[in-house]
CSV table of C-alpha atoms in Angstrom, one decimal:
chain,number,residue,atom,x,y,z
A,15,MET,CA,117.2,-58.7,158.6
A,16,SER,CA,117.9,-57.4,155.0
A,17,ALA,CA,119.6,-59.4,152.7
A,18,ALA,CA,122.7,-57.1,152.8
A,19,GLN,CA,122.9,-57.9,156.5
A,20,MET,CA,123.0,-61.8,155.8
A,21,THR,CA,126.4,-62.8,154.3
A,22,GLY,CA,126.1,-66.6,154.4
A,23,PRO,CA,128.2,-69.4,155.1
A,24,GLU,CA,131.0,-68.6,152.5
A,25,SER,CA,132.0,-65.3,154.6
A,26,TRP,CA,131.7,-66.5,157.9
A,27,VAL,CA,135.3,-66.8,158.5
A,28,ASP,CA,136.3,-63.3,157.0
A,29,ARG,CA,133.5,-61.6,158.7
A,30,HIS,CA,133.2,-63.6,162.2
A,31,GLY,CA,135.9,-65.5,162.4
A,32,ASP,CA,138.1,-63.3,164.5
A,33,ALA,CA,135.5,-62.6,167.1
A,34,LEU,CA,134.3,-66.3,167.4
A,35,TYR,CA,138.1,-67.2,167.8
A,36,ARG,CA,138.7,-64.7,170.6
A,37,TYR,CA,135.3,-65.5,172.4
A,38,ALA,CA,136.6,-69.1,172.7
A,39,LEU,CA,140.3,-68.2,173.4
A,40,VAL,CA,139.2,-66.3,176.3
A,41,ARG,CA,137.2,-69.1,177.6
A,42,THR,CA,139.7,-72.2,177.0
A,43,ARG,CA,142.9,-70.3,177.2
A,44,ASP,CA,144.3,-72.8,174.8
A,45,ALA,CA,144.7,-71.5,171.0
A,46,SER,CA,144.3,-74.9,169.6
A,47,VAL,CA,141.3,-75.9,171.2
A,48,ALA,CA,139.8,-72.5,170.4
A,49,GLU,CA,140.5,-73.2,167.1
A,50,GLU,CA,138.6,-76.6,167.0
A,51,ILE,CA,135.8,-75.4,168.8
A,52,VAL,CA,135.5,-72.5,166.4
A,53,GLN,CA,135.5,-75.1,163.4
A,54,GLU,CA,133.0,-77.2,165.0
A,55,THR,CA,131.0,-74.3,165.6
A,56,LEU,CA,131.0,-73.2,161.9
A,57,LEU,CA,130.3,-76.8,161.0
A,58,ALA,CA,127.3,-77.0,163.2
A,59,ALA,CA,126.2,-73.6,161.6
A,60,LEU,CA,126.4,-74.9,158.3
A,61,GLN,CA,124.4,-77.9,158.9
A,62,SER,CA,121.7,-75.8,160.7
A,63,TYR,CA,121.9,-72.8,158.1
A,64,SER,CA,118.5,-73.8,156.4
A,65,ARG,CA,116.9,-73.4,160.0
A,66,PHE,CA,118.2,-69.9,160.7
A,67,ALA,CA,115.4,-67.8,161.1
A,68,ALA,CA,117.4,-64.3,161.0
A,69,GLN,CA,115.8,-63.1,164.3
A,70,SER,CA,119.3,-62.1,165.4
A,71,SER,CA,122.5,-61.4,163.4
A,72,GLU,CA,124.6,-64.0,162.1
A,73,ARG,CA,127.2,-63.3,164.8
A,74,THR,CA,124.7,-63.5,167.4
A,75,TRP,CA,123.5,-66.9,166.3
A,76,LEU,CA,127.2,-68.3,165.6
A,77,ILE,CA,128.1,-67.0,169.2
A,78,GLY,CA,125.2,-68.8,170.7
A,79,ILE,CA,126.2,-72.0,168.8
A,80,LEU,CA,129.7,-71.5,170.1
A,81,LYS,CA,128.6,-71.3,173.6
A,82,HIS,CA,126.9,-74.5,173.4
A,83,LYS,CA,130.1,-75.9,172.0
A,84,LEU,CA,132.2,-74.6,174.7
A,85,ILE,CA,129.7,-76.2,177.3
A,86,ASP,CA,130.4,-79.6,175.3
A,87,TYR,CA,134.1,-79.0,175.6
A,88,TYR,CA,133.8,-78.4,179.7
A,89,ARG,CA,131.7,-81.5,179.7
A,90,ARG,CA,134.2,-83.5,178.0
A,91,ILE,CA,137.3,-82.4,179.7
A,92,SER,CA,135.2,-82.8,183.0
A,93,ARG,CA,134.5,-86.5,182.3
A,94,GLN,CA,138.0,-87.0,180.9
A,95,SER,CA,139.9,-85.4,183.8
A,96,GLN,CA,140.3,-87.2,187.2
A,97,PHE,CA,140.4,-84.1,189.3
A,98,ARG,CA,141.4,-84.5,193.1
A,99,ASP,CA,140.2,-81.8,195.7
A,100,THR,CA,143.9,-81.1,196.6
A,101,ASP,CA,144.7,-80.1,193.1
A,102,ASP,CA,142.9,-76.6,194.0
A,103,GLU,CA,144.3,-76.3,197.6
A,104,GLN,CA,147.4,-74.3,196.6
A,105,PHE,CA,144.8,-71.4,195.5
A,106,GLU,CA,143.5,-71.2,198.9
A,107,HIS,CA,145.6,-67.7,199.8
A,108,ASP,CA,145.3,-68.3,203.2
A,109,GLU,CA,147.9,-65.5,203.7
A,110,LEU,CA,145.3,-62.9,202.4
A,111,PHE,CA,143.2,-63.4,205.6
A,112,GLN,CA,143.9,-63.1,209.4
A,113,GLN,CA,144.7,-66.6,211.0
A,114,GLU,CA,144.4,-65.7,214.6
A,115,GLY,CA,142.8,-63.3,216.9
A,116,GLU,CA,139.5,-61.2,216.7
A,117,TRP,CA,139.5,-60.7,212.9
A,118,VAL,CA,140.0,-64.5,212.0
A,119,GLY,CA,139.1,-64.8,208.6
A,120,HIS,CA,139.1,-61.1,207.4
A,121,TRP,CA,141.7,-59.5,205.2
A,122,ASN,CA,145.2,-59.5,206.5
A,123,PHE,CA,145.7,-55.5,206.5
A,124,ASP,CA,149.2,-55.7,205.8
A,125,ILE,CA,148.5,-57.1,202.2
A,126,ALA,CA,144.7,-56.5,201.9
A,127,PRO,CA,143.7,-55.4,198.4
A,128,ASN,CA,144.1,-51.7,197.8
A,129,GLU,CA,141.6,-49.5,196.5
A,130,TRP,CA,141.3,-49.6,192.8
A,131,HIS,CA,141.3,-46.0,191.7
A,132,ILE,CA,140.3,-47.4,188.0
A,133,THR,CA,136.7,-48.4,187.2
A,134,PRO,CA,135.8,-51.9,186.1
A,135,GLU,CA,134.4,-50.4,182.9
A,136,THR,CA,137.4,-48.4,182.1
A,137,ALA,CA,139.6,-51.4,182.8
A,138,ILE,CA,137.8,-53.9,180.6
A,139,GLU,CA,138.0,-51.5,177.7
A,140,ARG,CA,142.0,-51.8,177.7
A,141,ALA,CA,143.4,-54.5,175.7
A,142,GLU,CA,146.3,-54.9,178.5
A,143,PHE,CA,143.7,-55.6,181.5
A,144,TRP,CA,142.6,-58.5,179.3
A,145,GLN,CA,146.2,-59.7,178.9
A,146,SER,CA,146.6,-59.6,182.4
A,147,PHE,CA,143.3,-61.4,183.0
A,148,ASN,CA,144.1,-64.1,180.9
A,149,ASN,CA,147.6,-64.7,182.4
A,150,CYS,CA,146.1,-64.6,186.0
A,151,LEU,CA,143.2,-67.1,184.8
A,152,SER,CA,145.7,-69.6,183.1
A,153,GLU,CA,147.7,-69.9,186.4
A,154,LEU,CA,144.5,-71.7,187.8
A,155,PRO,CA,144.2,-75.4,187.6
A,156,ALA,CA,141.8,-76.3,184.8
A,157,ARG,CA,138.9,-76.9,187.2
A,158,LEU,CA,139.0,-73.7,189.0
A,159,ALA,CA,139.3,-71.8,185.8
A,160,THR,CA,136.3,-73.8,184.2
A,161,ALA,CA,134.2,-73.1,187.1
A,162,PHE,CA,135.0,-69.3,187.1
A,163,THR,CA,134.3,-69.1,183.5
A,164,LEU,CA,131.2,-70.9,183.6
A,165,ARG,CA,129.8,-68.6,186.4
A,166,GLU,CA,131.2,-65.4,185.7
A,167,MET,CA,131.6,-65.3,181.9
A,168,GLU,CA,129.2,-67.7,180.5
A,169,GLN,CA,126.6,-66.7,183.6
A,170,LEU,CA,125.4,-70.2,183.9
A,171,ASP,CA,123.7,-71.0,187.2
A,172,SER,CA,124.9,-73.3,189.8
A,173,GLU,CA,122.9,-76.3,189.1
A,174,GLU,CA,123.9,-76.4,185.4
A,175,ILE,CA,127.6,-76.0,186.4
A,176,CYS,CA,127.6,-78.7,189.0
A,177,LYS,CA,126.0,-81.3,186.1
A,178,ILE,CA,128.6,-80.0,183.8
A,179,LEU,CA,131.8,-80.4,186.1
A,180,ASP,CA,130.1,-83.4,188.3
A,181,VAL,CA,130.6,-81.6,191.6
A,182,THR,CA,128.3,-80.7,194.5
A,183,THR,CA,127.1,-77.3,195.1
A,184,THR,CA,129.4,-76.8,198.2
A,185,ASN,CA,132.4,-78.1,196.0
A,186,LEU,CA,131.6,-75.5,193.4
A,187,TRP,CA,131.2,-72.7,196.1
A,188,VAL,CA,134.7,-73.6,197.2
A,189,MET,CA,136.2,-73.7,193.9
A,190,LEU,CA,134.8,-70.1,193.0
A,191,HIS,CA,136.0,-68.6,196.2
A,192,ARG,CA,139.6,-70.0,195.5
A,193,ALA,CA,139.5,-68.6,191.9
A,194,ARG,CA,138.1,-65.4,193.0
A,195,ALA,CA,140.5,-64.8,195.7
A,196,HIS,CA,143.4,-66.0,193.2
A,197,LEU,CA,142.2,-63.6,190.5
A,198,ARG,CA,141.7,-60.5,192.9
A,199,ASN,CA,145.0,-61.0,194.3
A,200,CYS,CA,146.9,-61.6,190.9
A,201,LEU,CA,144.8,-58.8,189.3
A,202,GLN,CA,146.1,-56.6,192.1
A,203,VAL,CA,149.6,-57.2,191.8
A,204,ASN,CA,149.7,-57.5,188.0
A,205,TRP,CA,147.3,-55.1,186.9
A,206,PHE,CA,145.7,-52.4,189.3
A,207,ASN,CA,149.0,-51.8,191.1
A,208,LEU,CA,150.7,-51.0,187.7
A,209,ALA,CA,147.9,-49.1,185.9
A,210,GLN,CA,147.3,-46.4,188.6
């Protein structure tokens, strides 16, 4: 990395602050928590700056630290919160599936998801999609949103997520199913039906 690409701690907030904040905000859904985690990230980076080997860009290095701070945050809220399995049951969305007959458990054809005429790649490039996604994600209980975020956005494996959230693998898969079903339905109604 050239000296021109290395900006040093005095310019991190100006050069990387917005990107770090957006990254944290999408994953925490709370502005004050995102700000706090970014501050913790910058402090940790400052403390370890002398060990920065410049094998990646500063932003990549800072986001790596931010990811660890986010995992610490998820562990902390998991320990502090007393979740009950019934907290998530309202997000089961049984109405989306056949309840009787030969096709029990399959999509209810009257309200099944429509074919999306917009590609996922096109959707994620649009700021409006992310606003709808964040709104849908914020409707989920914290535990479901955290499980989804860790799995799909942070791409952690199940074993690590189970340790962070202190849940069984079976419980995690139920949580992910509920989160995905809710997000699928919410995005269908609030984004894809409107975007076509």
